[in-house]
Short mmCIF file of C-alpha atoms in Angstrom, two decimals:
data_model
loop_
_atom_site.label_atom_id
_atom_site.label_comp_id
_atom_site.label_asym_id
_atom_site.label_seq_id
_atom_site.Cartn_x
_atom_site.Cartn_y
_atom_site.Cartn_z
CA MET A 1 25.50 -24.41 61.92
CA ILE A 2 23.98 -25.57 58.62
CA GLY A 3 21.23 -28.11 57.98
CA GLU A 4 19.15 -29.43 55.11
CA HIS A 5 15.58 -28.23 54.66
CA TYR A 6 12.85 -30.57 53.40
CA TYR A 7 9.15 -29.88 52.91
CA TYR A 8 6.13 -32.07 52.23
CA PHE A 9 3.88 -30.26 49.75
CA GLY A 10 1.12 -32.85 49.99
CA ASP A 11 -0.13 -35.59 47.70
CA TYR A 12 -1.74 -33.15 45.26
CA PHE A 13 1.52 -31.37 44.47
CA ASN A 14 3.65 -34.49 44.76
CA GLU A 15 1.83 -35.83 41.72
CA LYS A 16 2.79 -32.70 39.80
CA LEU A 17 6.31 -31.92 41.02
CA ASP A 18 9.25 -33.03 38.89
CA GLY A 19 11.80 -34.85 41.05
CA ASP A 20 12.70 -34.31 44.69
CA THR A 21 14.32 -30.86 44.52
CA LEU A 22 12.66 -27.44 44.55
CA ASN A 23 14.11 -26.20 41.25
CA LYS A 24 12.89 -23.57 38.77
CA ASN A 25 10.44 -25.95 37.10
CA ASN A 26 8.89 -26.97 40.41
CA TRP A 27 8.57 -23.37 41.58
CA ASP A 28 6.63 -22.71 38.38
CA ILE A 29 4.33 -25.62 39.13
CA LEU A 30 3.66 -24.29 42.63
CA ARG A 31 3.24 -20.64 41.59
CA LYS A 32 1.02 -21.25 38.57
CA ASP A 33 -1.33 -23.89 39.97
CA ILE A 34 -5.00 -22.88 39.90
CA ILE A 35 -5.59 -24.42 43.35
CA LEU A 36 -4.82 -21.71 45.88
CA SER A 37 -2.05 -22.63 48.30
CA PRO A 38 0.48 -20.65 50.36
CA PHE A 39 2.76 -20.84 47.32
CA SER A 40 0.46 -20.28 44.33
CA ILE A 41 -0.11 -16.85 42.82
CA GLU A 42 -3.77 -15.91 42.95
CA ASN A 43 -5.87 -16.33 39.83
CA THR A 44 -7.62 -12.95 39.95
CA GLN A 45 -6.79 -9.44 41.09
CA GLU A 46 -9.67 -9.62 43.58
CA GLU A 47 -8.22 -12.75 45.20
CA TYR A 48 -4.79 -11.17 45.26
CA GLU A 49 -6.08 -7.97 46.89
CA LYS A 50 -7.85 -9.93 49.60
CA ASN A 51 -4.75 -12.00 50.37
CA CYS A 52 -2.36 -9.05 50.23
CA MET A 53 -4.38 -6.82 52.54
CA LYS A 54 -4.91 -9.43 55.28
CA SER A 55 -1.32 -10.70 55.55
CA GLU A 56 -0.39 -9.31 58.97
CA LEU A 57 3.14 -10.74 58.95
CA TYR A 58 3.95 -9.06 55.64
CA ILE A 59 2.36 -5.80 56.78
CA LYS A 60 4.53 -5.83 59.91
CA ALA A 61 7.68 -6.38 57.85
CA ALA A 62 6.65 -3.66 55.40
CA LYS A 63 6.14 -1.18 58.27
CA ILE A 64 9.59 -1.91 59.70
CA ILE A 65 11.21 -1.46 56.30
CA CYS A 66 9.33 1.75 55.48
CA ASN A 67 10.14 3.29 58.86
CA GLU A 68 13.81 2.45 58.47
CA ILE A 69 14.48 3.63 54.90
CA GLY A 70 12.30 6.75 54.61
CA ASN A 71 10.80 8.36 51.52
CA ASP A 72 11.69 8.53 47.84
CA LYS A 73 13.84 5.40 47.68
CA LYS A 74 14.21 2.96 44.83
CA ILE A 75 14.18 -0.73 45.80
CA VAL A 76 14.53 -4.03 43.99
CA SER A 77 13.39 -7.26 45.64
CA PHE A 78 14.85 -10.61 44.55
CA GLY A 79 12.86 -13.84 44.39
CA ILE A 80 9.67 -11.87 44.77
CA GLY A 81 7.36 -14.88 44.75
CA LYS A 82 3.82 -13.58 45.26
CA GLY A 83 5.00 -10.00 45.89
CA ILE A 84 2.96 -9.51 49.05
CA LEU A 85 5.70 -7.79 51.06
CA GLU A 86 6.53 -5.50 48.16
CA SER A 87 2.88 -4.62 47.55
CA ASN A 88 2.45 -3.69 51.20
CA ILE A 89 5.55 -1.49 51.11
CA LYS A 90 4.02 0.40 48.19
CA ILE A 91 0.63 0.67 49.93
CA LEU A 92 2.28 2.15 53.03
CA ASN A 93 4.54 4.58 51.15
CA ASN A 94 3.84 5.36 47.51
CA THR A 95 6.91 7.61 47.28
CA ILE A 96 8.97 4.41 47.22
CA LYS A 97 9.61 2.91 43.80
CA ILE A 98 9.76 -0.86 44.15
CA ASP A 99 10.63 -3.40 41.45
CA GLY A 100 10.52 -7.17 41.79
CA THR A 101 12.42 -10.04 40.22
CA ASP A 102 12.19 -13.78 39.95
CA TYR A 103 14.15 -16.27 37.90
CA SER A 104 11.03 -17.74 36.29
CA PRO A 105 9.41 -15.86 33.37
CA GLU A 106 6.16 -17.78 33.80
CA SER A 107 5.80 -16.83 37.47
CA ILE A 108 6.55 -13.19 36.67
CA ASN A 109 3.96 -13.17 33.88
CA LYS A 110 1.24 -14.58 36.16
CA LEU A 111 2.06 -12.07 38.90
CA LYS A 112 1.81 -9.18 36.43
CA LYS A 113 -1.83 -10.08 35.79
CA VAL A 114 -2.95 -9.74 39.42
CA CYS A 115 -0.53 -7.35 41.16
CA LYS A 116 -0.90 -3.62 40.42
CA TYR A 117 1.36 -2.17 43.12
CA ILE A 118 4.85 -3.15 42.03
CA ASP A 119 6.38 -0.67 39.60
CA LYS A 120 8.22 -3.19 37.44
CA LEU A 121 8.51 -6.97 37.40
CA PHE A 122 11.35 -8.59 35.51
CA VAL A 123 13.34 -11.80 35.27
CA PHE A 124 16.69 -11.87 37.08
CA ASP A 125 18.78 -14.92 37.92
CA LEU A 126 21.17 -14.23 40.80
CA ASN A 127 23.52 -16.93 39.52
CA THR A 128 23.87 -15.84 35.91
CA ASP A 129 22.62 -12.31 35.24
CA ASN A 130 24.61 -9.07 35.20
CA TYR A 131 24.57 -7.21 38.52
CA LYS A 132 25.47 -3.92 36.82
CA ILE A 133 21.78 -3.26 36.16
CA LEU A 134 21.27 -3.03 39.93
CA LYS A 135 23.31 0.16 40.32
CA GLU A 136 20.22 2.37 40.08
CA TYR A 137 18.72 1.02 43.30
CA ASP A 138 19.08 2.49 46.80
CA TYR A 139 18.22 -0.85 48.45
CA VAL A 140 18.00 -4.50 47.47
CA ILE A 141 15.80 -6.93 49.41
CA PHE A 142 16.19 -10.65 50.07
CA TYR A 143 13.00 -11.69 51.85
CA ARG A 144 12.95 -15.29 53.15
CA LEU A 145 15.17 -16.40 50.29
CA SER A 146 18.00 -17.75 52.42
CA THR A 147 17.25 -21.45 51.88
CA GLU A 148 17.65 -21.12 48.11
CA PHE A 149 21.47 -21.09 48.03
CA ASP A 150 24.33 -22.84 49.77
CA ILE A 151 26.75 -20.73 51.79
CA GLU A 152 29.42 -20.43 49.07
CA ASN A 153 26.79 -19.27 46.62
CA TRP A 154 25.58 -16.65 49.09
CA LYS A 155 29.13 -15.38 49.53
CA LYS A 156 29.39 -14.97 45.75
CA ILE A 157 26.11 -13.04 45.68
CA PHE A 158 27.27 -10.61 48.38
CA ARG A 159 30.63 -10.25 46.63
CA LYS A 160 28.96 -9.38 43.32
CA LEU A 161 26.71 -6.84 45.01
CA HIS A 162 29.73 -5.30 46.71
CA GLU A 163 31.68 -5.13 43.45
CA GLU A 164 28.84 -3.13 41.91
CA ASN A 165 28.80 -0.73 44.89
CA ILE A 166 25.33 -1.72 46.04
CA MET A 167 25.24 0.24 49.27
CA ASN A 168 22.22 -1.10 51.18
CA ILE A 169 20.80 -4.60 51.58
CA ILE A 170 17.70 -5.66 53.49
CA PHE A 171 18.16 -9.33 54.35
CA VAL A 172 15.44 -11.41 56.00
CA PRO A 173 16.36 -15.09 56.47
CA THR A 174 13.68 -17.75 56.19
CA GLU A 175 14.46 -18.48 59.84
CA LEU A 176 17.33 -18.41 62.30
CA ALA A 177 18.06 -22.08 62.79
CA ASN A 178 19.56 -23.72 65.85
CA GLU A 179 20.58 -27.25 66.76
CA ASP A 180 17.05 -28.23 67.78
CA ILE A 181 15.47 -26.96 64.56
CA ILE A 182 18.04 -28.68 62.38
CA GLU A 183 17.66 -31.95 64.30
CA TYR A 184 13.87 -31.73 64.05
CA GLU A 185 14.08 -31.24 60.27
CA LYS A 186 16.40 -34.22 59.98
CA ARG A 187 14.14 -36.51 62.05
CA ALA A 188 11.01 -35.40 60.19
CA HIS A 189 12.65 -36.16 56.84
CA ILE A 190 13.75 -39.62 58.03
CA LYS A 191 10.25 -40.42 59.37
CA ARG A 192 8.60 -39.44 56.10
CA LYS A 193 11.09 -41.54 54.20
CA GLU A 194 10.37 -44.54 56.44
CA LYS A 195 6.64 -44.13 55.71
CA ASN A 196 7.36 -43.86 51.98
CA ILE A 197 6.12 -40.24 51.94
CA ARG A 198 8.02 -38.18 49.41
CA ASP A 199 9.18 -34.78 50.54
CA THR A 200 11.14 -32.18 48.61
CA PHE A 201 14.63 -30.83 49.25
CA CYS A 202 14.08 -27.08 49.53
CA GLY A 203 17.57 -25.87 50.37
CA TRP A 204 19.49 -24.97 53.48
CA LEU A 205 18.93 -23.82 57.05
CA TYR A 206 21.48 -21.54 58.71
CA SER A 207 22.20 -20.29 62.20
CA GLU A 208 22.74 -16.56 62.69
CA ASP A 209 26.53 -16.98 62.79
CA GLU A 210 26.44 -18.46 59.30
CA PHE A 211 24.58 -15.45 57.94
CA TYR A 212 27.27 -13.15 59.28
CA ASN A 213 29.81 -15.46 57.66
CA MET A 214 28.09 -14.87 54.32
CA TRP A 215 28.27 -11.09 54.30
CA ASP A 216 30.76 -9.79 56.89
CA LYS A 217 33.59 -9.50 54.38
CA TYR A 218 31.52 -7.10 52.30
CA TYR A 219 28.78 -5.59 54.48
CA LYS A 220 28.24 -4.61 58.09
CA ASN A 221 25.01 -4.93 60.05
CA LYS A 222 23.76 -1.38 60.54
CA ASN A 223 20.52 -2.32 62.30
CA GLU A 224 18.34 -5.34 62.98
CA PHE A 225 14.80 -6.08 64.15
CA LEU A 226 13.50 -9.29 65.66
CA PHE A 227 10.72 -10.57 63.43
CA GLY A 228 8.96 -13.76 64.51
CA ASP A 229 11.40 -16.65 64.11
CA THR A 230 13.84 -14.53 62.14
CA LYS A 231 15.26 -10.99 61.94
CA ILE A 232 15.26 -8.13 59.48
CA TYR A 233 18.87 -7.07 58.90
CA PHE A 234 19.75 -3.71 57.38
CA LEU A 235 23.21 -4.15 55.91
CA LYS A 236 25.53 -1.34 54.83
CA TYR A 237 28.42 -1.41 52.36
CA ASN A 238 31.67 -2.09 54.20
#
């Protein structure tokens, strides 16, 4: 089951966003804005520390991941965003080396100024860059990145990881959608359109079966943990 995902960022951001799709340029607008929002990277290290330390959901995910993978591992996290999960992993276990990527140089540069926990931040585009540089990592993480790509694109990503013998993947969908969630999203989008309220196409919603369809040719689900409205999947090379 697959549905479209739309989000209303509010009048303030609607005046700034370029078009009706959450593309690289619009992510930069959201991440770099000086007005703090759930999407913007903090403006100072002090603000970042306060936000990072109080994020209970991220701390819970970090604890699950640390308990599952153990010590002295090297991890890379894709689409790192604000890097809160990754920072909390490092706080909980400093034997873990954790790097973070995003496809926007400007977002990465802003994050570097406020985040001191992540070992290395660099630009990586999952669609165009060379996966060979990922061979050094014990684990790769996709945290709430599932809406970003359509299902065929996700299959290509898992295939490329498999071809480079990436052995372990930690995959956390944005949410596990069902018929009710997809119908609600559809109705909400139609209502906003009827009221002439512009929302933004932010990608795709998937049911759990569709996630298995993305990876089961290349990876098997070694373990999973229920996590709010989603799950944390620990995938192993098949």
